[in-house]
XYZ file of C-alpha atoms in Angstrom:
346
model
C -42.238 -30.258 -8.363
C -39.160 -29.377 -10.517
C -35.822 -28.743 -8.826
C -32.948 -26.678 -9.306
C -29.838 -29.179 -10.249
C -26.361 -28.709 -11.458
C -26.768 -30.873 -14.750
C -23.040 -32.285 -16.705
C -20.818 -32.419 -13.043
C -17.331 -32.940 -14.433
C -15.091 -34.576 -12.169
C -12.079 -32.674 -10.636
C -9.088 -33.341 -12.815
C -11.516 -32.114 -16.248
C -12.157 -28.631 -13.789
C -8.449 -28.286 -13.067
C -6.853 -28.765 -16.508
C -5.411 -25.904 -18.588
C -7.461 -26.126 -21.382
C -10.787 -26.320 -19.182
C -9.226 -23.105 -17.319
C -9.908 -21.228 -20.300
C -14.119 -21.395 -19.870
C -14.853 -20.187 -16.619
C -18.451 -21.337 -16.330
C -19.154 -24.692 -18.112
C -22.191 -25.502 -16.260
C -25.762 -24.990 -17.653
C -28.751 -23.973 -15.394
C -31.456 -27.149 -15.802
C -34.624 -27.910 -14.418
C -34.742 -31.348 -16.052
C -32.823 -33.412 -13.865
C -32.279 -34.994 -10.450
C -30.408 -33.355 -7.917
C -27.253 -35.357 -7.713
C -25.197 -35.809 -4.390
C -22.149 -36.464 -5.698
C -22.406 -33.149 -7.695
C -22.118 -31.729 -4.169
C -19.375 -33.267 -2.770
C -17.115 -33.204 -6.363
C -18.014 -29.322 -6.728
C -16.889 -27.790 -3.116
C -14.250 -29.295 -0.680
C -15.564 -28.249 3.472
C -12.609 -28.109 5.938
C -13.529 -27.582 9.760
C -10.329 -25.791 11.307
C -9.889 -23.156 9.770
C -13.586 -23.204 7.814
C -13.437 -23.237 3.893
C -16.160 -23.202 1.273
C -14.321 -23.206 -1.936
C -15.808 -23.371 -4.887
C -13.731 -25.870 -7.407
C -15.210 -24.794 -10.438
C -13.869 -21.157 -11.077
C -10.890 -19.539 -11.067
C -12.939 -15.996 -11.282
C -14.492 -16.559 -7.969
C -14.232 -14.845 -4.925
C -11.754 -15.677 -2.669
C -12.088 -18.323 -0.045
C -13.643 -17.245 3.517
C -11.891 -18.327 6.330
C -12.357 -18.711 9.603
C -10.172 -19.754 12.681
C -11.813 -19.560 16.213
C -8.140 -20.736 17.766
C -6.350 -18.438 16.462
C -4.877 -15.932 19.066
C -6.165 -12.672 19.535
C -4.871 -9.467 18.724
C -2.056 -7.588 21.500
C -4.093 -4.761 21.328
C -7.189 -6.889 22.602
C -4.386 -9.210 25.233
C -3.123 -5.299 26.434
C -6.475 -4.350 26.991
C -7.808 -7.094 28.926
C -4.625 -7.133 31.150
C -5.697 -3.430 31.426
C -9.113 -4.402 32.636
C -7.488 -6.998 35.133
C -5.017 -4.527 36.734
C -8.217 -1.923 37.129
C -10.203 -4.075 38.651
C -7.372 -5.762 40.938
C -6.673 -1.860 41.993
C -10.142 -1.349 42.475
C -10.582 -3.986 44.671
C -8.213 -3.272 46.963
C -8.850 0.142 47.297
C -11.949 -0.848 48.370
C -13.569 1.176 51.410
C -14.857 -0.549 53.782
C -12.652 -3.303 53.115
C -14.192 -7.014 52.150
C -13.225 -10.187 52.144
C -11.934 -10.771 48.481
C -10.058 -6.795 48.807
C -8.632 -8.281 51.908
C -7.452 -12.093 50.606
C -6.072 -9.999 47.372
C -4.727 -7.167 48.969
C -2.851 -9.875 51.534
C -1.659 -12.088 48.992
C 0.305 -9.532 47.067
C 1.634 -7.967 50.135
C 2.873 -11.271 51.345
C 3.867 -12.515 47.470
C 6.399 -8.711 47.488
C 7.506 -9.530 51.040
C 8.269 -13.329 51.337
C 12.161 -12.907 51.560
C 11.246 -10.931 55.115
C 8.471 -13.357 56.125
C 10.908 -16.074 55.408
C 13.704 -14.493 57.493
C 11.233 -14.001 60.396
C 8.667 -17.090 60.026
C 8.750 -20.968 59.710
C 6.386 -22.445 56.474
C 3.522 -22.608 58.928
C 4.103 -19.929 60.589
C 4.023 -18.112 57.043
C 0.284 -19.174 56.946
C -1.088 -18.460 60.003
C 0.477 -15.032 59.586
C -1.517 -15.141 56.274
C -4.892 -15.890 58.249
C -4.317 -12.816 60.628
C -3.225 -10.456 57.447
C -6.266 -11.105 56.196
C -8.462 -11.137 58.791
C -6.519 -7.831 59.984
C -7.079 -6.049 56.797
C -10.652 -6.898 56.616
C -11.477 -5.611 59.852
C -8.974 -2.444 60.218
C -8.006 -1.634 56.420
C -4.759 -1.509 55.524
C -3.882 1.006 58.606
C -4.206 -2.340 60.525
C -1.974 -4.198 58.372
C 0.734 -1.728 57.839
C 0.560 -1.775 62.022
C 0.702 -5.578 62.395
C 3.820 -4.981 59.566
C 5.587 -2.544 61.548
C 5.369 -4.856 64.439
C 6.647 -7.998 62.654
C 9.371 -5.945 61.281
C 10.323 -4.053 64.535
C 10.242 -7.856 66.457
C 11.852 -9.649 63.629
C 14.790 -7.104 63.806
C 15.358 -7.361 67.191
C 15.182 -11.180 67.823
C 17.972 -11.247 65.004
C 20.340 -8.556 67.441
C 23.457 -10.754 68.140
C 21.788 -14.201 67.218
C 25.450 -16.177 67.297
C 26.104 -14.805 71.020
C 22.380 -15.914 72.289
C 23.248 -19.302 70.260
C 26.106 -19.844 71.940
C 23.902 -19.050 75.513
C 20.835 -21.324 74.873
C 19.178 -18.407 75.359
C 18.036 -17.637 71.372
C 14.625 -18.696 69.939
C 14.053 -21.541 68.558
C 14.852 -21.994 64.740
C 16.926 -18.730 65.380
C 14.508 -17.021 65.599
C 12.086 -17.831 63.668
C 8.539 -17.792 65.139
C 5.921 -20.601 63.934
C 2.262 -20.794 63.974
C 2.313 -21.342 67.822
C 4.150 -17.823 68.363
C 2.523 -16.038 65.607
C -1.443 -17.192 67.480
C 0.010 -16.613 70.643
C 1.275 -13.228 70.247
C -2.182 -12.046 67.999
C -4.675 -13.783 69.804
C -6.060 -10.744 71.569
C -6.037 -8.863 68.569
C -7.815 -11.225 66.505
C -10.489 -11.231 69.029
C -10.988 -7.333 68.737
C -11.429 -8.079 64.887
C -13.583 -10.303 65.131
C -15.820 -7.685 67.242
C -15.181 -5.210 64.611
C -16.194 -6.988 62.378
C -19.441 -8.418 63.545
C -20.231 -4.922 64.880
C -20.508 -6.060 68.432
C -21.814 -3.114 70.618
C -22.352 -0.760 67.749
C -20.419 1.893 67.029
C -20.208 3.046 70.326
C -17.207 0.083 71.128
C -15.557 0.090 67.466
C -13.443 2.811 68.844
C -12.806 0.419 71.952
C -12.112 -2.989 69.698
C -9.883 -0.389 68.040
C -8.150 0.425 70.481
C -7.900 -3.472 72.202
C -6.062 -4.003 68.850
C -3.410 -1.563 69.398
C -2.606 -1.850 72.455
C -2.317 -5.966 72.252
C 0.314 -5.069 69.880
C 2.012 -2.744 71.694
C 2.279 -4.885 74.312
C 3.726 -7.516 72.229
C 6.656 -5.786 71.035
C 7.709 -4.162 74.079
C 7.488 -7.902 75.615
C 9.827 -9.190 72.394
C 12.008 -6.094 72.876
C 12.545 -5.843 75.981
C 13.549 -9.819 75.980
C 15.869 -9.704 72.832
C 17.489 -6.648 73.432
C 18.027 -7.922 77.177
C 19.539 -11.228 76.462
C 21.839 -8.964 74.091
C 23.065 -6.370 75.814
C 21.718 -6.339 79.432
C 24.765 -6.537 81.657
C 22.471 -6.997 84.802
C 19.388 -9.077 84.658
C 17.373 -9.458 87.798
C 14.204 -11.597 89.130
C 11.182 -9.245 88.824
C 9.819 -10.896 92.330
C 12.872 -10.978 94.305
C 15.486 -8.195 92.547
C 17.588 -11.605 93.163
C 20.834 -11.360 89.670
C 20.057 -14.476 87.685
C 21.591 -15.403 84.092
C 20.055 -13.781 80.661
C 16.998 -15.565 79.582
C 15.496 -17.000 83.137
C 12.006 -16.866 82.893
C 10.535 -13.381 84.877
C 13.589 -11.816 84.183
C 14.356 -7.845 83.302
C 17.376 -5.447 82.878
C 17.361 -1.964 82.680
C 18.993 -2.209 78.892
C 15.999 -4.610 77.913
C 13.168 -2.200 79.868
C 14.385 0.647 78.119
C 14.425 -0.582 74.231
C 10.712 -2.141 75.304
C 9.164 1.303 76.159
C 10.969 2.710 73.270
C 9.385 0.118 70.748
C 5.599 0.608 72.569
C 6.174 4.052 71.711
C 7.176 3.377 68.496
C 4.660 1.379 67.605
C 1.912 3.365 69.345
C 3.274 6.575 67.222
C 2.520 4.671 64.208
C -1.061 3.337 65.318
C -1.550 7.682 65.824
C -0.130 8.708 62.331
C -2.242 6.201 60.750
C -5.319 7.130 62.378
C -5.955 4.080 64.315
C -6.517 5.782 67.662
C -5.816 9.559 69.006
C -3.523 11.020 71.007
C -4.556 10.266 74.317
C -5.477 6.526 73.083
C -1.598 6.342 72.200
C -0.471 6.759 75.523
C -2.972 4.696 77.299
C -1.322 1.689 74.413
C 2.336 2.688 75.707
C 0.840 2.840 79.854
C -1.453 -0.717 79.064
C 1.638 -2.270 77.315
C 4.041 -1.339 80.371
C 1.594 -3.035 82.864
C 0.881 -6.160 81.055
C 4.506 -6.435 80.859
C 5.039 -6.542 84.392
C 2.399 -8.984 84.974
C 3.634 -10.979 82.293
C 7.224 -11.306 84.596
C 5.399 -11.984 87.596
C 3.886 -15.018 86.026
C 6.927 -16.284 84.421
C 8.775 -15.749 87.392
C 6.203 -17.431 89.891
C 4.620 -20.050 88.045
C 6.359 -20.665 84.531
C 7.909 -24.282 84.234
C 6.761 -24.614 87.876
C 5.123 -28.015 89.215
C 1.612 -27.840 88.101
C 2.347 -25.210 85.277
C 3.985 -27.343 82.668
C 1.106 -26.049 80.569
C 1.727 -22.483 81.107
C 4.481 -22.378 78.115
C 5.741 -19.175 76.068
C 2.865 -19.354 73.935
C 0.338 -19.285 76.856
C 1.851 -16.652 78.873
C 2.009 -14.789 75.399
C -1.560 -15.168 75.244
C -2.151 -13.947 78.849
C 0.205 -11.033 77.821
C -1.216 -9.824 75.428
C -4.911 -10.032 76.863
C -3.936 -8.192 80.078
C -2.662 -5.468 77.699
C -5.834 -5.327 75.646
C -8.322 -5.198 78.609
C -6.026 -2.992 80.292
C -6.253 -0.459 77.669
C -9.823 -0.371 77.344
C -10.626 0.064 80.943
C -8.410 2.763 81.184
C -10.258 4.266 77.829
C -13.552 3.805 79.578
C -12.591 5.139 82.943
C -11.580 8.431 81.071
C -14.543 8.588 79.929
C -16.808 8.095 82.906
C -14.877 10.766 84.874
C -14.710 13.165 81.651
C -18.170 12.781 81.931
């Protein structure tokens, strides 16, 4: 079978002269010869990055295509795929009912904007347990449960800072000044990470949502009023008295209250509990029962500080645990008052 060659090759320096210039085609088309390979490789030069196929023989020929697959894409393209990202990062969050990823996302920004306040209020670990119950808030509540568990960080933050150099110079400030770590931040959302859990897992249906709900709230309530009424207390109560025996100790005994301290307490359950309402987290009526629960737990909370905190026996029964117990009696309190409502409304 005859073959198609390239007959006379002329090595490079004969195609590249001036006077050779002059022809532009000095091949002839044979069919006598022998294909020869180094034809080939003398007549076109093959780079990889960026891709060439030149032809060396003409100076009429097209122009060289090249190709570059690392070269950097257009800012039109780059604008449009941040864009894209931003879209879908919006989306996400936005997402109703919330999920996981909207909830790790939505958290991570939230906490990314606010770090100098989480700093100001929360050790390094404390930072990511707060992170855990974010999330897990979010994903169970939306971000009307967040922006509650905000306002209550915010609200307890603020007052623990009230005249921190006087309660320094009393032993009677928190430790680190102040601010809380992982211990504190469990302790004092233990009860409310329970109801999310249940809200989450649908226990009960929807007839208890409304009840894990309103658990939620009203463990929350009932933690701010406690860190209120304690700050504000060591701050500016003039008379602080043993809940069990009306007996005037110093600020910061254990099962301790003033009037001045009481006061701000109910003030910040209401607050709070306001806030729950405007959001939509419970009604009217569920408000108050937060505010009545919170008041309760509160004095159950002094009565076991008073009687058995850092008593023989109880060296277990620390802040954290009698936060924990707080909280709890608060939560339960609220929804047997809810369902007691409802069995004589019915």
């Amino acid at each position: 079978m005859e073959s198609a060659t390239w007959s006379n090759p002329l090595p490079l320096s004969t195609l590249t002269s001036p006077s050779h210039l002059r022809h532009p085609s000095p091949y002839k088309f044979s069919t006598l010869h022998a294909f020869p390979l180094s034809s080939l490789s003398s007549s076109f030069s093959f780079h990889p990055f960026p891709l060439h196929l030149t032809p060396s023989l003409s100076p009429f020929s097209p122009k060289p295509i090249s190709f570059n697959p690392l070269r950097p894409l257009p800012r039109t393209m780059h604008a449009t795929r941040i864009q894209d990202a931003v879209g879908g990062a919006l989306a996400l969050v936005q997402s109703s009912p919330a999920t996981w990823q909207s909830a790790l996302l939505s958290n991570a920004l939230i906490f990314l904007l606010g770090s100098p306040i989480l700093v100001s209020g929360l050790s390094l670990s404390g930072i990511g347990a707060a992170f855990l119950l974010g999330t897990l808030t979010w994903r169970a509540f939306g971000p009307s449960g967040f922006f509650l568990v905000a306002t209550y960080f915010v609200i307890g933050t603020a007052a623990t800072k009230v005249k921190m150099a006087q309660k320094v110079a009393q032993g009677v400030a928190e430790k680190r000044r102040g601010r809380r770590g992982p211990g504190s931040v469990i302790g004092s959302s233990a009860a409310g990470c329970i109801c999310a859990f249940l809200t989450i897992f649908g226990v009960g249906g929807e007839a208890f949502s409304r009840l894990w709900r309103l658990g939620f709230v009203a463990s929350f309530c009932t933690k701010l009023s406690d860190t209120v009424s304690s700050e504000i207390g060591k701050a500016y109560g003039k008379t602080t008295y043993l809940v069990t025996t009306f007996k005037i100790v110093p600020r910061g005994t254990e099962g301790a209250v003033s009037v001045e301290g009481t006061l701000a307490g109910i003030l910040a359950s209401i607050v709070l509990a306001l806030v729950s309402f405007l959001m939509g987290e419970v009604g009217s009526h569920e408000a108050i029962i937060c505010v009545l629960a919170a008041q309760i737990a509160n004095l159950g909370e002094s009565i076991i500080g008073a009687a058995l905190q850092e008593k023989e026996g109880f060296k277990w029964l620390n802040n954290d645990a009698v936060n924990v117990i707080n909280i709890s009696m608060g939560s339960i309190i609220a929804i047997f008052m809810q369902q007691a409502l409802q069995i004589c409304g019915s």
